[in-house]
Amino acid sequence: MAAAGAAPLIPGVLPTTARAASSDRAGFPLVRGGVAVDLFVDPADDPAVVRAAGDLRADIERVSGIRPRLLHDLPGKAPLLVLVGTIGASPVVDRLVKEGRLDVSRVKGRWEASVTQVVDRPVRGVERALVIAGSDRRGTAYGIYDTSERIGVSPWHWWADVPVEHSDTVTVPARTLKRYEPSVRYRGVFINDEQNLTTWAHRTQEPDKNIGPETYRRVFELLLRLKANYLWPAMHPYSDFFNKHRENPELADRYGIVVGSSHPEAMLRNGVHEWDPWAREHPAPDGGLPVYDYTVNPAVISDYWRARARQNAGYESSWTLGMRGLHDSALETKHATTIPEKVVVMNDIIADQRRLLTEEVGPSAEPQIFIPYKEVLELYNAGVRVPDDVTLIWPDDNHGNMRQLPDEVERRRPGGNGIYYHLSYWGRPKSYLWLDTTQLTKVWHELRRVYEHGADRMWIFNVGDLKSIETGLSFSMDMAWDVDRWDADDVEDFLVEWAGRQFGQRHGREIAAIRTEYYRLAAERRPEFIDRGTFSLVHHGDEAGRRMAAYGRLLERTRALGARLPEAYRDAFYELVEYPVHGAYLMNLKFYWADRNALAIRQGRGAGANRFADLSGAAHAEEVAITKRYNTEIAGGKWDGIVNPYPSQIPKAPGRPTVTRVPVKDTSGAGVAAEGNETGTDRPLSFTSYTRDRRFFDVFNTGFLALDWTAEASHPWVRLSTPGGVLTEQTRVWVEIDWERVPEGAYDAKVTVTGAGQGFDVPLRVLNDGERARERARGFVEAHGYVSIDAAHFDRRLARGGARWRTVRGLGRRTAAMEAVPSTAQPITEELTRRAPELRYRVRFTSTGDFPVTVFRLPSLDERGHRRLAVALDDRPVTVLSGQAVATGNRGDAWARNVEDGIEKLTATVTVTEPGEHVLRLFMVDPAIAVDQIVIDTGGLPGSYLAPPESYHRSFNPDPEPAGQGPESPAR
């Protein structure tokens, strides 16, 4: 299991050219013949290195069952030795460097770099050593954990129960491996909205605490294994604040973790817990309690900050400057009411904090950061002066879209720039705290843009309770270490590699495909955002049902793979793959059945309405059951309380939807509702030889007693999935056309349904242009009153002015999106047809008129700029479309709709004067715009949440998939 082929799976580890080695020296054995090689680390090295060496010792035992000795004195004689040390702190390592026997080029003097190299006769009495040497204490620790990964110990071996396969012989490749310094200097997580983590920690780790040293010990080790170095600790009222337990900062220092604090926690102070006690100890002159308002009580607040600076001066810390209100509330300034007045106050606050850091901490008071979050961003843009050596931390809009990025002046600041990015969020317009639902390619898209704009000093990710964000966090840390490792067309390859490391390479691609589809469905609508009536039940083959069918196939695929895995992998698979898929499926399913129930009531159904109510309740009950299994059965109940969609003190995922039941009556009656109609059959079922559609109509009982029914088509080339039967509740009949039998031309047909003495006609409109026309058609063909295009299916792409459109696989609601790059390109506002990068799409129109064309773009932001693109048809004038550029934070407005939907719809009008082939043209105006779908309404587009299925195209979509049957109650 420690073959040389495993080495490329370690992100950021780059092999150097090594001397040719004979076959018996191709690997370095750590365990062989029941004997483990000793580990040596100089006791004078940093405690973080000594401690990490102990983790390697434990990891070798996890693999082999043999526990190596951890030595702090060099052995007098040994054939093999693992020698661990930091350059400048380990005399043995320094001597090897001085003698030129350890290659530290691009390692020595760098930030957190390391080299792992086999050295012959490194010291007297030792024949051969595996030397792990770092440029600093964390560099050495990362080299240690690289070795752990190379022998098969996942960073998630404890936090996700990824098993460690046993091997009697443990060997690592003998070739030299280097981990060069990271793309981003500080890389870490914010544990936030952590009620579930607090519940779990109290139940399983420390019954007398609510997240304390034992929990943080686990967190710190995970961060190091993920090559992170930075933490904003838990901060809510139900958690113990970090400095409550003095072991916490001491422990962080022993692990080498830099501890900072979030935007409302200036100067490492947790206002939720610490301000009130401080205020009581420092009453106002009138005996009242001071308020947390710098315009009212500057001296009391300054002393409050100073006390923490003095207390934590000896630790490697990050100091948050500026001020917001207590517990993530807005800044309070009683005596400064205007924006200019508040700017002056903020400048005074920063100057005061800088002064006391100089007095209490000295030159080691770095990094210092300023986070223009929410209302503070407005103040920053209005003139807050942040010293040049302070790092600016730019926030996203809490939904994964960066609000603004550093300009040229800000990029030149010595303090640099960083980001605060959400993988989990509590707040407006809706929260997502339950599952890891942010599409990895969206994370890549935004982080790549961030890096190109020079924000490379610090990346901090809000990970909520930590559990359930395992995949997203792993990817984010990989990008933070080596931002160039993954490109626009290979983000899924990260999933292949990552899943292979957890479950074996033979399963990597299948798990990656499952996760990719899981993320795609969440990009359509996060499961935490599901609500009543979101998806159409009557259009596009039952849009909601098609989505549930996709979820159903995904769950079936997931369970099938899980059943093939060895028993030892089942817990990890449930945590990392199965529960997220199953949970998202059930969250959607219960609302699907509730919507079917509501529609059934409107249609006058009887027993079927109650059936849908029962199915909705059953889906919710199953969701509760699988969560209970996670908490009480998986890993022997290890995760008791860690996963809960419905915590008591923070926003919840959608709960059990309300349903309506019909009183049972001994009656029966027939009813019919056809696709495209909420009730009745007025809108005909539309069929064309291009898309070869499959349409449905529902036959239902308006009562509760069984009835006989039949369905008969008017033409022999109309095929029905069932001709009738006995009906108690309802059944769905699928209608298709036998295109080999229908003559060319346009036809009206019908299906006649009879039952309980009633008759109904379901009208059909059938257009057959013939197979020859189908094969000769160029471009996307208009049908059913619209044209639907996947943006990645362009006919031609034109780069201009140093900018271009590139395909980003796995981004958006479809299989790929088109992005205008580079993100640093200048906007193009004039002569677009000559200067702007362009995408061209061939479209075959069968009708004429003025038609709305809607471009579906990902809702990226630029609060100091614009979010624009342009469209044109043929050589007609160009129309510029302006998207939402500012995150307002309000419920119900354009920004809120965009982040809930995951897209923004921008609409222009194109004029088609003649039927036939035309060219739709899409132009970049502002860079970093991403587009995934385009829809042209030629007069028949029904309202729905998603875009219609893609139109027929001879090359891109020659055989459009017919509407599949979604989850359906049995025909009864």
XYZ file of C-alpha atoms in Angstrom, residues 338-972:
635
model
C -23.163 59.934 9.196
C -20.872 57.820 7.040
C -18.023 60.394 7.134
C -18.298 60.572 10.940
C -18.195 56.782 11.218
C -15.129 56.697 8.975
C -13.333 59.009 11.405
C -14.313 56.762 14.312
C -13.046 53.657 12.536
C -9.737 55.363 11.785
C -9.392 56.249 15.481
C -10.182 52.661 16.469
C -7.507 51.230 14.198
C -4.911 53.733 15.401
C -5.698 52.872 19.027
C -5.458 49.123 18.380
C -2.169 49.515 16.549
C -0.729 51.523 19.436
C -1.621 49.004 22.102
C -0.339 46.086 19.973
C 2.993 47.853 19.676
C 3.071 48.375 23.430
C 1.904 44.925 24.501
C 3.061 42.537 21.765
C 5.768 44.316 19.833
C 7.112 43.335 16.392
C 5.600 39.839 16.612
C 2.073 41.280 16.434
C 1.492 40.005 12.929
C -0.396 39.343 10.849
C -2.835 42.139 11.515
C -6.006 42.003 9.451
C -8.926 44.270 8.607
C -12.187 42.679 7.421
C -14.582 45.019 5.562
C -17.621 42.802 6.229
C -21.172 44.009 5.571
C -21.528 47.645 6.788
C -17.760 47.943 7.328
C -17.224 47.533 3.586
C -19.262 50.672 3.017
C -17.083 52.523 5.518
C -13.905 51.220 3.925
C -15.019 52.362 0.484
C -15.904 55.732 2.002
C -12.368 56.378 3.221
C -11.244 54.235 6.164
C -7.418 54.346 6.244
C -5.992 50.878 6.784
C -2.183 50.886 7.351
C -0.287 49.376 4.442
C 1.175 46.520 6.495
C -2.302 45.328 7.544
C -3.854 42.556 5.453
C -7.201 43.405 3.880
C -9.580 40.422 4.143
C -12.241 40.686 1.442
C -15.540 38.914 2.190
C -17.837 37.138 -0.187
C -21.584 37.760 -0.129
C -21.951 34.763 2.229
C -23.111 32.667 -0.734
C -19.785 32.116 -2.454
C -19.657 35.228 -4.652
C -16.838 37.670 -3.961
C -18.230 41.160 -3.392
C -15.193 43.112 -4.518
C -11.505 42.458 -5.001
C -8.376 44.566 -4.549
C -7.591 47.171 -7.145
C -4.098 47.928 -8.419
C -3.240 50.179 -5.482
C -4.479 47.672 -2.920
C -2.571 44.854 -4.590
C 0.693 46.738 -3.985
C 0.165 46.995 -0.238
C 2.924 45.227 1.809
C 0.265 43.696 4.061
C -1.367 42.088 1.068
C -4.907 40.847 0.655
C -6.926 37.836 1.674
C -10.495 36.549 1.628
C -13.205 35.344 3.972
C -15.270 32.764 2.067
C -18.366 30.814 3.070
C -18.831 27.091 2.568
C -21.554 27.291 5.224
C -23.714 30.252 6.238
C -26.334 31.512 8.666
C -28.198 34.622 7.546
C -30.144 36.374 4.817
C -31.755 35.529 2.561
C -31.458 31.844 3.509
C -29.000 29.779 5.503
C -27.176 26.633 4.417
C -25.674 24.864 7.409
C -26.535 21.218 6.930
C -24.671 19.730 3.961
C -21.679 20.530 1.763
C -23.595 21.954 -1.192
C -21.334 24.555 -2.802
C -20.269 23.291 -6.216
C -16.509 22.707 -6.157
C -16.138 24.266 -9.577
C -17.853 27.396 -8.288
C -15.314 27.479 -5.454
C -12.556 27.047 -8.044
C -14.071 29.786 -10.240
C -14.154 32.328 -7.413
C -10.829 31.390 -5.786
C -9.046 31.506 -9.118
C -10.457 34.980 -9.650
C -9.379 35.953 -6.123
C -5.821 34.783 -6.691
C -5.539 36.547 -10.042
C -6.455 39.759 -8.222
C -3.591 39.349 -5.773
C -5.533 38.146 -2.717
C -2.968 35.543 -1.672
C -2.006 36.392 1.910
C -4.850 34.717 3.799
C -7.824 32.509 2.888
C -10.286 31.728 5.661
C -13.268 29.436 5.050
C -16.454 29.360 7.085
C -17.067 25.628 7.581
C -19.900 25.703 10.109
C -19.772 22.562 12.242
C -16.849 21.194 10.191
C -18.545 17.850 9.636
C -20.308 17.551 6.258
C -17.885 20.072 4.703
C -15.121 17.472 4.368
C -14.937 17.468 0.572
C -15.304 21.210 0.094
C -12.736 21.933 2.796
C -10.237 19.481 1.318
C -10.574 21.108 -2.090
C -10.271 24.621 -0.689
C -7.094 23.716 1.190
C -5.653 22.071 -1.902
C -6.275 25.245 -3.888
C -4.821 27.400 -1.131
C -1.617 25.395 -1.252
C -1.274 25.141 -5.011
C -3.760 27.328 -6.830
C -2.465 26.248 -10.252
C -2.875 22.517 -9.668
C -6.452 22.347 -10.919
C -7.625 23.967 -14.122
C -10.978 24.800 -15.663
C -11.458 21.372 -17.188
C -10.153 19.100 -14.430
C -11.771 20.059 -11.112
C -13.544 16.702 -11.197
C -10.091 15.122 -11.283
C -9.603 16.457 -7.761
C -12.651 14.447 -6.735
C -11.285 11.368 -8.489
C -8.006 11.715 -6.644
C -9.503 12.663 -3.313
C -12.075 9.864 -3.331
C -9.351 7.443 -4.407
C -7.332 8.365 -1.344
C -10.283 7.690 0.940
C -11.769 4.576 -0.682
C -9.173 3.181 -3.076
C -8.268 4.366 -6.537
C -10.514 1.839 -8.250
C -13.547 3.634 -6.799
C -12.305 7.189 -7.260
C -13.913 7.932 -10.604
C -17.315 6.556 -9.667
C -17.428 8.485 -6.396
C -16.280 11.605 -8.238
C -19.124 11.209 -10.721
C -21.604 10.818 -7.862
C -20.328 13.909 -6.070
C -20.287 15.928 -9.296
C -23.959 15.160 -9.972
C -24.777 15.819 -6.311
C -23.194 19.265 -6.588
C -24.937 19.929 -9.921
C -28.353 19.226 -8.427
C -27.503 21.468 -5.474
C -26.494 24.179 -7.959
C -30.046 24.073 -9.318
C -31.306 24.604 -5.763
C -29.573 23.871 -2.474
C -31.552 21.318 -0.433
C -31.546 23.872 2.404
C -33.351 26.329 0.077
C -36.177 24.037 -0.998
C -39.612 25.533 -0.566
C -43.158 24.966 -1.726
C -43.870 25.477 -5.408
C -40.279 26.005 -6.555
C -40.272 23.487 -9.397
C -43.018 23.005 -11.963
C -45.083 19.837 -11.742
C -46.803 20.318 -15.086
C -44.239 21.660 -17.571
C -41.306 20.075 -19.420
C -42.295 16.524 -18.597
C -42.832 17.388 -14.913
C -39.775 19.493 -14.176
C -39.873 18.584 -10.473
C -40.357 14.909 -11.274
C -37.430 14.900 -13.713
C -35.265 16.375 -10.990
C -36.420 13.785 -8.480
C -35.744 11.062 -11.030
C -32.170 12.363 -11.334
C -31.855 12.311 -7.556
C -33.310 8.812 -7.460
C -30.818 7.508 -10.012
C -28.016 9.153 -8.073
C -29.085 7.561 -4.808
C -29.418 4.154 -6.460
C -25.937 4.532 -7.921
C -24.569 5.596 -4.534
C -26.098 2.662 -2.669
C -24.905 0.209 -5.276
C -21.331 1.400 -4.872
C -21.581 1.400 -1.083
C -22.733 -2.208 -1.158
C -19.602 -3.180 -3.091
C -17.197 -1.580 -0.642
C -15.521 -3.648 2.079
C -17.242 -3.426 5.442
C -14.409 -1.347 6.905
C -15.230 1.493 4.490
C -18.989 1.624 5.097
C -18.955 4.244 7.875
C -16.694 6.616 5.958
C -18.751 6.128 2.810
C -21.944 6.915 4.692
C -20.478 10.107 6.139
C -18.757 11.386 3.014
C -20.993 10.164 0.199
C -24.217 8.352 1.049
C -25.739 10.550 3.749
C -25.327 13.799 1.785
C -26.908 12.247 -1.315
C -29.686 10.520 0.594
C -30.391 13.541 2.784
C -30.573 15.937 -0.170
C -32.827 13.482 -2.025
C -35.268 13.195 0.880
C -35.327 16.943 1.553
C -36.366 17.456 -2.066
C -38.680 14.454 -2.111
C -40.881 15.488 0.803
C -41.496 18.867 -0.840
C -42.125 17.214 -4.195
C -44.879 15.057 -2.700
C -46.268 18.021 -0.754
C -46.473 20.014 -4.009
C -48.148 17.040 -5.697
C -50.594 16.976 -2.801
C -51.415 20.672 -3.240
C -51.866 20.255 -6.989
C -54.059 17.210 -6.395
C -56.308 19.273 -4.153
C -56.631 21.934 -6.847
C -57.430 19.239 -9.415
C -60.111 17.684 -7.219
C -58.424 14.336 -6.654
C -59.658 12.053 -3.912
C -57.623 9.121 -2.629
C -54.588 10.256 -4.600
C -54.363 13.533 -2.691
C -54.075 11.624 0.564
C -51.579 9.280 -0.999
C -49.265 12.210 -1.801
C -49.683 13.510 1.764
C -48.623 10.108 3.094
C -45.601 9.993 0.803
C -44.455 13.443 1.912
C -44.683 12.425 5.547
C -42.856 9.174 4.858
C -40.005 11.035 3.150
C -39.631 13.327 6.154
C -39.691 10.366 8.538
C -37.007 8.643 6.496
C -34.884 11.778 6.546
C -35.147 11.838 10.353
C -34.241 8.150 10.464
C -31.072 8.432 8.386
C -29.923 11.390 10.492
C -30.523 9.365 13.641
C -28.497 6.551 12.103
C -25.615 8.960 11.433
C -25.645 10.160 15.026
C -26.272 6.920 16.893
C -25.080 4.008 14.749
C -22.312 5.112 12.410
C -18.863 4.478 13.913
C -20.540 3.037 16.994
C -22.300 6.285 17.881
C -19.113 8.353 17.727
C -20.899 11.294 16.090
C -23.767 11.717 18.529
C -25.238 15.146 17.820
C -22.870 16.215 15.035
C -25.451 16.222 12.219
C -28.859 17.787 12.666
C -30.817 19.697 10.017
C -33.033 21.135 12.768
C -30.882 22.552 15.582
C -32.738 24.513 18.222
C -30.833 27.802 18.312
C -29.857 28.556 14.716
C -31.711 28.620 11.364
C -32.990 25.255 10.316
C -33.234 23.397 7.041
C -36.794 23.196 5.671
C -38.859 21.000 7.981
C -41.937 18.924 7.365
C -44.123 20.637 4.746
C -47.810 21.036 5.426
C -50.209 18.861 3.446
C -53.966 18.668 3.050
C -56.059 15.525 3.409
C -59.420 14.836 1.793
C -62.172 13.227 3.887
C -62.752 9.631 2.801
C -66.030 9.152 0.968
C -67.554 6.086 -0.691
C -67.606 7.728 -4.117
C -65.673 7.536 -7.349
C -65.219 9.724 -10.382
C -62.716 10.140 -13.184
C -60.551 13.135 -13.945
C -57.733 13.943 -16.346
C -54.962 16.559 -16.233
C -52.505 16.783 -19.123
C -48.941 18.022 -19.080
C -48.797 21.776 -19.486
C -52.060 22.240 -17.585
C -52.584 22.623 -13.861
C -56.109 21.358 -14.431
C -57.799 19.882 -17.456
C -56.406 19.396 -20.949
C -56.722 22.743 -22.717
C -53.025 23.035 -23.631
C -52.255 20.313 -26.201
C -49.383 17.907 -25.780
C -46.682 19.024 -28.244
C -44.530 16.596 -30.258
C -41.847 17.227 -32.870
C -39.673 14.871 -34.867
C -36.574 16.807 -33.782
C -36.822 16.220 -30.040
C -38.981 13.057 -30.274
C -40.776 13.942 -27.108
C -42.422 11.935 -24.388
C -45.431 13.618 -22.749
C -47.822 12.634 -19.978
C -51.324 12.984 -18.721
C -52.667 11.890 -15.349
C -55.862 9.894 -14.925
C -57.182 10.195 -11.381
C -60.046 9.254 -9.145
C -62.018 12.116 -7.619
C -63.251 9.726 -4.932
C -62.106 6.600 -3.111
C -63.901 3.641 -4.718
C -62.184 1.804 -7.562
C -63.256 2.466 -11.127
C -62.483 1.083 -14.585
C -60.957 3.371 -17.197
C -59.626 3.159 -20.750
C -57.502 5.318 -23.039
C -57.628 5.164 -26.837
C -55.506 7.071 -29.359
C -56.989 8.591 -32.480
C -54.073 7.474 -34.707
C -52.114 4.210 -34.801
C -48.789 6.037 -34.499
C -49.693 7.422 -31.063
C -48.351 5.059 -28.412
C -49.561 4.923 -24.796
C -47.725 3.450 -21.820
C -50.976 1.839 -20.672
C -54.417 1.491 -22.303
C -56.382 1.530 -19.065
C -57.221 -0.589 -16.049
C -58.702 -0.418 -12.585
C -58.038 2.821 -10.701
C -58.384 3.637 -7.014
C -56.031 6.627 -6.801
C -54.270 7.747 -10.002
C -51.910 6.741 -12.745
C -49.648 8.600 -15.142
C -49.923 7.743 -18.822
C -46.939 8.477 -21.049
C -47.569 9.364 -24.691
C -45.012 8.873 -27.474
C -45.073 9.019 -31.264
C -43.935 6.210 -33.551
C -41.961 8.448 -35.905
C -41.386 5.683 -38.442
C -45.120 5.398 -38.997
C -46.339 8.996 -38.881
C -46.341 10.755 -42.276
C -44.469 14.013 -42.725
C -46.471 17.105 -41.931
C -48.393 18.671 -39.058
C -51.247 16.784 -37.417
C -53.793 17.192 -34.670
C -54.493 13.991 -32.801
C -56.043 13.084 -29.485
C -56.310 10.475 -26.780
C -59.779 9.753 -25.451
C -60.064 8.701 -21.819
C -63.247 7.205 -20.444
C -64.126 6.122 -16.938
C -66.962 6.232 -14.413
C -69.328 7.256 -17.162
C -67.224 10.268 -18.170
C -65.127 11.054 -21.210
C -62.103 13.338 -21.717
C -60.102 14.285 -24.790
C -56.371 14.970 -24.489
C -55.336 16.959 -27.608
C -51.982 16.346 -29.327
C -50.098 18.447 -31.859
C -47.561 16.517 -33.890
C -45.014 17.974 -36.308
C -42.930 15.615 -38.425
C -40.385 17.328 -40.669
C -38.928 13.965 -41.611
C -35.628 12.264 -40.916
C -33.853 13.998 -43.775
C -34.644 17.462 -42.432
C -33.580 16.314 -38.979
C -30.213 15.116 -40.236
C -29.595 18.244 -42.326
C -30.586 20.804 -39.706
C -27.752 23.060 -38.603
C -27.701 24.584 -35.173
C -30.310 24.426 -32.442
C -33.805 23.915 -33.810
C -36.784 25.858 -32.521
C -39.577 23.610 -31.265
C -42.515 23.882 -28.851
C -42.213 27.663 -28.949
C -38.669 28.033 -27.665
C -34.983 27.356 -28.220
C -32.892 26.121 -25.278
C -29.080 26.107 -25.478
C -26.332 24.914 -23.156
C -23.777 27.724 -23.273
C -20.870 25.302 -23.643
C -22.358 24.071 -26.940
C -21.177 26.974 -29.059
C -20.572 26.799 -32.771
C -17.631 29.196 -32.715
C -15.521 30.993 -30.125
C -13.591 34.181 -30.892
C -10.872 35.592 -28.624
C -10.170 39.308 -28.859
C -8.074 41.908 -27.075
C -6.238 39.440 -24.861
C -9.479 38.011 -23.457
C -11.489 34.915 -24.330
C -14.308 32.630 -23.315
C -13.235 29.341 -21.735
C -15.187 26.227 -20.880
C -15.416 25.368 -17.182
C -16.540 21.784 -16.747
C -18.907 21.055 -13.870
C -19.911 24.673 -13.311
C -23.536 25.739 -13.110
C -26.771 23.851 -13.596
C -25.624 21.916 -16.643
C -22.437 20.026 -17.475
C -20.325 23.138 -18.064
C -20.391 26.914 -18.197
C -18.560 29.515 -20.269
C -16.406 32.039 -18.422
C -14.914 35.287 -19.744
C -11.218 35.357 -18.818
C -8.804 36.529 -17.606
C -10.675 37.918 -14.636
C -8.310 40.894 -14.650
C -9.172 41.892 -18.223
C -10.435 45.408 -18.814
C -14.153 45.865 -19.503
C -15.065 46.426 -23.160
C -17.854 48.922 -23.652
C -17.415 50.105 -27.244
C -17.204 48.406 -30.643
C -18.147 45.090 -29.073
C -18.477 43.191 -32.339
C -14.888 44.063 -33.165
C -13.182 44.156 -29.765
C -15.037 41.830 -27.392
C -14.550 38.049 -27.006
C -17.512 36.334 -28.609
C -19.473 33.088 -28.572
C -21.617 32.159 -31.577
C -24.559 29.763 -31.669
C -26.382 28.616 -34.794
C -30.143 28.658 -34.374
C -32.785 27.420 -36.813
C -35.983 29.419 -36.364
C -39.307 28.211 -37.739
C -41.172 31.379 -36.739
C -40.618 35.123 -36.918
C -41.094 38.013 -34.532
C -39.553 39.840 -31.598
C -38.405 37.197 -29.162
C -37.052 37.470 -25.598
C -33.632 35.848 -25.203
C -32.627 35.063 -21.631
C -29.032 34.466 -20.606
C -28.523 32.439 -17.423
C -25.383 33.713 -15.703
C -23.789 32.760 -12.408
C -24.428 35.621 -9.955
C -20.893 36.942 -9.551
C -20.475 40.420 -8.081
C -18.274 43.493 -8.384
C -19.324 46.257 -6.020
C -16.855 48.733 -7.544
C -17.700 47.795 -11.098
C -20.354 46.156 -13.249
C -21.578 42.704 -14.278
C -22.386 43.060 -17.981
C -22.509 41.027 -21.156
C -24.124 41.606 -24.529
C -26.167 39.716 -27.117
C -27.013 40.188 -30.768
C -28.619 38.213 -33.559
C -26.697 38.045 -36.823
C -25.403 41.516 -37.685
C -28.142 43.404 -35.881
C -27.335 45.921 -33.107
C -25.877 44.652 -29.856
C -27.846 44.836 -26.606
C -25.861 45.197 -23.369
C -27.327 43.393 -20.362
C -26.457 44.553 -16.844
C -26.561 42.102 -13.983
C -26.696 42.619 -10.241
C -23.240 43.752 -9.084
C -23.945 44.538 -5.416
C -24.886 42.220 -2.551
C -27.692 44.058 -0.795
C -28.338 41.561 1.980
C -32.099 42.023 1.691
C -34.701 39.305 1.457
C -36.728 39.145 -1.717
C -34.682 41.516 -3.871
C -32.714 40.719 -7.014
C -29.542 39.698 -5.177
C -31.500 37.422 -2.822
C -33.272 35.709 -5.719
C -29.993 35.242 -7.550
C -28.185 33.517 -4.693
C -31.169 31.339 -3.870
C -31.506 30.276 -7.509
C -27.762 30.079 -8.149
C -28.197 32.057 -11.392
C -29.310 35.443 -12.629
C -31.556 35.712 -15.683
C -30.714 38.601 -18.006
C -33.171 39.196 -20.860
C -32.952 41.108 -24.150
C -35.065 41.024 -27.316
C -33.949 39.744 -30.713
C -35.859 40.196 -33.948
C -36.232 37.339 -36.438
C -37.538 38.620 -39.750
C -37.219 35.403 -41.739
C -37.383 31.757 -40.685
C -34.284 29.670 -41.174
C -30.742 29.696 -39.870
C -29.422 32.577 -37.801
C -26.472 33.227 -35.499
C -26.957 34.223 -31.874
C -23.906 36.123 -30.606
C -22.791 36.523 -26.988
C -20.142 39.099 -26.054
C -18.052 39.736 -22.971
C -18.369 43.233 -21.565
C -17.010 42.656 -18.054
C -14.570 39.826 -17.282
C -15.246 36.814 -15.032
C -18.849 36.540 -16.216
C -19.950 32.897 -16.374
C -22.923 31.723 -18.453
C -24.415 28.242 -18.489
C -27.687 28.431 -20.470
C -29.495 30.573 -23.036
C -33.228 30.381 -23.762
C -35.164 32.098 -26.575
C -38.932 32.315 -26.128
C -40.603 32.205 -29.547
C -44.099 32.269 -28.119
C -44.644 28.947 -26.421
C -42.285 28.915 -23.425
C -44.175 27.959 -20.258
C -43.142 29.338 -16.898
C -40.799 27.087 -14.941
C -37.902 27.337 -12.499
C -35.298 25.576 -14.645
C -34.539 26.179 -18.278
C -36.290 23.781 -20.670
C -34.431 20.668 -21.802
C -31.865 21.524 -24.449
C -33.164 21.823 -27.985
C -32.284 19.419 -30.747
C -28.838 19.914 -32.278
C -27.366 17.509 -34.799
C -23.972 17.451 -33.056
C -24.502 18.455 -29.434
C -27.906 16.932 -28.750
C -28.848 14.565 -31.586
C -31.022 12.333 -29.415
C -32.687 14.460 -26.740
C -33.522 12.347 -23.740
C -37.288 12.034 -23.377
C -38.909 13.014 -20.120
C -38.304 10.271 -17.614
C -40.821 9.141 -15.072
C -40.091 10.686 -11.703
C -41.091 9.193 -8.375
C -44.663 8.078 -8.730
C -47.176 6.538 -6.402
C -48.247 3.103 -7.611
C -51.165 3.046 -10.009
C -54.085 2.154 -7.802
